[in-house]
mmCIF file of C-alpha atoms in Angstrom:
data_model
loop_
_atom_site.group_PDB
_atom_site.id
_atom_site.type_symbol
_atom_site.label_atom_id
_atom_site.label_comp_id
_atom_site.label_asym_id
_atom_site.label_seq_id
_atom_site.Cartn_x
_atom_site.Cartn_y
_atom_site.Cartn_z
ATOM 1 C CA MET A 492 93.878 -69.100 37.549
ATOM 2 C CA ALA A 493 91.266 -69.988 40.204
ATOM 3 C CA PRO A 494 88.257 -72.118 39.240
ATOM 4 C CA SER A 495 85.295 -69.858 38.649
ATOM 5 C CA THR A 496 82.569 -71.947 40.303
ATOM 6 C CA VAL A 497 81.917 -73.385 43.753
ATOM 7 C CA ARG A 498 78.887 -75.595 44.410
ATOM 8 C CA GLY A 499 77.726 -74.809 40.877
ATOM 9 C CA LEU A 500 77.675 -71.063 41.593
ATOM 10 C CA ALA A 501 79.885 -68.668 39.636
ATOM 11 C CA LEU A 502 82.236 -66.822 41.944
ATOM 12 C CA PRO A 503 82.217 -63.050 41.507
ATOM 13 C CA ALA A 504 84.872 -62.005 38.981
ATOM 14 C CA LEU A 505 86.306 -59.657 41.611
ATOM 15 C CA LEU A 506 86.828 -62.554 44.040
ATOM 16 C CA THR A 507 88.476 -64.713 41.374
ATOM 17 C CA SER A 508 90.742 -61.804 40.452
ATOM 18 C CA LEU A 509 91.717 -61.184 44.087
ATOM 19 C CA ILE A 510 92.537 -64.876 44.555
ATOM 20 C CA ASP A 511 94.562 -65.043 41.339
ATOM 21 C CA ARG A 512 96.582 -61.968 42.341
ATOM 22 C CA GLY A 513 97.139 -63.177 45.924
ATOM 23 C CA LEU A 514 95.060 -60.318 47.333
ATOM 24 C CA TRP A 515 92.175 -62.293 48.896
ATOM 25 C CA HIS A 516 93.358 -62.276 52.493
ATOM 26 C CA HIS A 517 92.237 -61.356 55.975
ATOM 27 C CA PRO A 518 92.551 -57.558 56.348
ATOM 28 C CA GLY A 519 93.116 -57.665 60.117
ATOM 29 C CA ASP A 520 90.820 -58.018 63.094
ATOM 30 C CA GLU A 521 90.511 -54.249 63.552
ATOM 31 C CA VAL A 522 89.233 -53.747 59.994
ATOM 32 C CA LEU A 523 86.722 -56.577 60.322
ATOM 33 C CA ALA A 524 85.521 -55.217 63.676
ATOM 34 C CA ARG A 525 84.865 -51.867 61.991
ATOM 35 C CA VAL A 526 83.056 -53.438 59.009
ATOM 36 C CA ILE A 527 81.106 -56.061 61.022
ATOM 37 C CA PRO A 528 80.883 -54.669 64.571
ATOM 38 C CA TRP A 529 78.285 -57.233 65.702
ATOM 39 C CA PHE A 530 80.420 -60.255 64.678
ATOM 40 C CA LYS A 531 82.284 -61.163 67.860
ATOM 41 C CA ASP A 532 84.466 -64.183 66.960
ATOM 42 C CA PRO A 533 87.739 -63.897 65.019
ATOM 43 C CA LEU A 534 87.482 -64.967 61.385
ATOM 44 C CA ARG A 535 89.757 -66.569 58.828
ATOM 45 C CA PHE A 536 89.224 -66.077 55.109
ATOM 46 C CA VAL A 537 88.789 -69.228 53.021
ATOM 47 C CA PRO A 538 91.748 -68.856 50.632
ATOM 48 C CA ASN A 539 90.645 -70.473 47.365
ATOM 49 C CA PRO A 540 87.768 -72.167 45.515
ATOM 50 C CA PRO A 541 88.709 -75.771 46.396
ATOM 51 C CA GLN A 542 88.740 -74.829 50.093
ATOM 52 C CA MET A 543 85.479 -72.879 49.648
ATOM 53 C CA GLU A 544 83.937 -76.013 48.123
ATOM 54 C CA TYR A 545 85.170 -78.143 51.034
ATOM 55 C CA THR A 546 84.234 -75.645 53.754
ATOM 56 C CA SER A 547 80.783 -75.023 52.287
ATOM 57 C CA ARG A 548 79.890 -78.711 52.690
ATOM 58 C CA SER A 549 79.189 -77.997 56.359
ATOM 59 C CA MET A 550 76.073 -76.131 55.224
ATOM 60 C CA ASP A 551 74.690 -79.372 53.793
ATOM 61 C CA MET A 552 74.961 -81.061 57.166
ATOM 62 C CA PHE A 553 73.083 -78.267 58.947
ATOM 63 C CA ALA A 554 70.438 -77.939 56.219
ATOM 64 C CA ASP A 555 69.759 -81.677 55.959
ATOM 65 C CA ASP A 556 69.545 -82.421 59.697
ATOM 66 C CA PRO A 557 66.194 -81.400 61.228
ATOM 67 C CA HIS A 558 67.866 -81.240 64.649
ATOM 68 C CA CYS A 559 70.118 -78.385 63.463
ATOM 69 C CA ALA A 560 67.406 -75.736 62.921
ATOM 70 C CA PHE A 561 69.296 -73.558 65.430
ATOM 71 C CA PHE A 562 71.721 -72.669 62.610
ATOM 72 C CA ARG A 563 68.915 -71.451 60.318
ATOM 73 C CA GLN A 564 70.284 -73.090 57.196
ATOM 74 C CA ALA A 565 67.875 -74.739 54.776
ATOM 75 C CA ARG A 566 67.434 -75.616 51.127
ATOM 76 C CA GLY A 567 65.250 -73.130 49.309
ATOM 77 C CA SER A 568 64.798 -75.689 46.545
ATOM 78 C CA ARG A 569 62.777 -77.841 48.956
ATOM 79 C CA GLY A 570 60.425 -75.111 50.144
ATOM 80 C CA VAL A 571 57.129 -73.874 48.771
ATOM 81 C CA ALA A 572 57.943 -70.213 49.394
ATOM 82 C CA PRO A 573 61.214 -68.348 48.837
ATOM 83 C CA LEU A 574 63.614 -68.690 51.762
ATOM 84 C CA GLU A 575 64.559 -65.272 53.150
ATOM 85 C CA LEU A 576 66.824 -63.884 55.859
ATOM 86 C CA PRO A 577 67.316 -64.655 58.718
ATOM 87 C CA TRP A 578 67.615 -68.065 57.018
ATOM 88 C CA LEU A 579 70.508 -68.974 54.729
ATOM 89 C CA ASP A 580 69.577 -70.833 51.546
ATOM 90 C CA VAL A 581 72.472 -73.297 51.253
ATOM 91 C CA ASP A 582 71.581 -73.990 47.622
ATOM 92 C CA GLN A 583 72.491 -70.380 46.861
ATOM 93 C CA ALA A 584 75.429 -69.761 49.195
ATOM 94 C CA VAL A 585 79.205 -70.191 49.357
ATOM 95 C CA LEU A 586 81.219 -69.765 52.561
ATOM 96 C CA ILE A 587 84.063 -67.265 52.169
ATOM 97 C CA ALA A 588 85.137 -66.913 55.818
ATOM 98 C CA THR A 589 84.769 -69.053 58.930
ATOM 99 C CA THR A 590 85.590 -68.574 62.573
ATOM 100 C CA ARG A 591 89.217 -69.171 63.503
ATOM 101 C CA ASN A 592 88.401 -71.199 66.594
ATOM 102 C CA PRO A 593 87.007 -74.687 65.931
ATOM 103 C CA GLY A 594 83.519 -75.111 67.307
ATOM 104 C CA ASP A 595 82.542 -71.443 67.120
ATOM 105 C CA ASP A 596 80.569 -72.240 63.916
ATOM 106 C CA GLY A 597 80.366 -68.653 62.637
ATOM 107 C CA ALA A 598 80.760 -67.772 58.982
ATOM 108 C CA LEU A 599 80.443 -65.227 56.212
ATOM 109 C CA ALA A 600 78.794 -66.344 52.986
ATOM 110 C CA LEU A 601 78.117 -65.111 49.499
ATOM 111 C CA ASP A 602 74.317 -65.054 49.251
ATOM 112 C CA TYR A 603 73.305 -65.383 45.606
ATOM 113 C CA ARG A 604 69.610 -64.721 46.240
ATOM 114 C CA THR A 605 70.206 -61.052 45.484
ATOM 115 C CA HIS A 606 72.482 -61.084 42.417
ATOM 116 C CA PRO A 607 74.180 -63.844 40.414
ATOM 117 C CA SER A 608 77.430 -61.976 39.667
ATOM 118 C CA ASP A 609 77.768 -59.645 42.674
ATOM 119 C CA PRO A 610 75.964 -61.423 45.541
ATOM 120 C CA ARG A 611 75.480 -59.872 48.928
ATOM 121 C CA VAL A 612 77.626 -60.973 51.856
ATOM 122 C CA VAL A 613 75.844 -62.302 54.935
ATOM 123 C CA GLY A 614 77.137 -63.387 58.317
ATOM 124 C CA SER A 615 75.877 -65.698 61.031
ATOM 125 C CA ASP A 616 74.812 -63.809 64.133
ATOM 126 C CA PHE A 617 74.877 -65.863 67.337
ATOM 127 C CA TRP A 618 75.030 -62.837 69.666
ATOM 128 C CA THR A 619 71.818 -60.868 69.113
ATOM 129 C CA ASP A 620 69.624 -63.828 70.102
ATOM 130 C CA ALA A 621 71.388 -66.655 71.936
ATOM 131 C CA ALA A 622 68.434 -68.978 71.263
ATOM 132 C CA LEU A 623 68.829 -68.983 67.449
ATOM 133 C CA CYS A 624 71.404 -68.029 64.859
ATOM 134 C CA ARG A 625 70.224 -65.449 62.405
ATOM 135 C CA TRP A 626 71.891 -64.549 59.127
ATOM 136 C CA ARG A 627 72.401 -60.814 58.666
ATOM 137 C CA VAL A 628 73.534 -58.637 55.807
ATOM 138 C CA VAL A 629 77.195 -57.644 56.059
ATOM 139 C CA ALA A 630 77.261 -55.891 52.672
ATOM 140 C CA THR A 631 74.633 -55.579 49.947
ATOM 141 C CA SER A 632 77.220 -56.730 47.384
ATOM 142 C CA PHE A 633 80.536 -58.555 47.353
ATOM 143 C CA SER A 634 82.144 -55.580 45.592
ATOM 144 C CA GLY A 635 80.907 -53.303 48.388
ATOM 145 C CA PHE A 636 82.313 -55.710 50.985
ATOM 146 C CA VAL A 637 85.731 -55.692 49.290
ATOM 147 C CA ALA A 638 85.704 -51.886 49.132
ATOM 148 C CA SER A 639 84.807 -51.615 52.836
ATOM 149 C CA LEU A 640 87.756 -53.908 53.667
ATOM 150 C CA GLY A 641 90.175 -51.886 51.543
ATOM 151 C CA LEU A 642 91.285 -54.928 49.533
#
């Protein structure tokens, strides 16, 4: 059975169930292109909670380095106002997919700012504005994302 938390955040029960049953896997580039047409780089799904924990540490680096504002990742816990899209609040996010090619830096994340048990899924958008990354909604809920993928 997969651990149920990553970075202190409870993974959606649906995600834990998919992992436990061996069903959390990349659905194919064609399916992802249909579901996220604006995301241009090929993705790989992060397979399990320990890898999600490890992979999500990259957010800390971007959020804690003032020279990395290009990635629009910050800690909402350090702000005076709620952090909203196009920024990713790394205190309330877990990476579930990353780009296949090292250095592309793209990702999909669970964004817990909307719901603690069925968070929305957001993706990094480097293509709409080449000057800054912006985080965009991929699906308003993780369950909706899974349904759109046919998993």
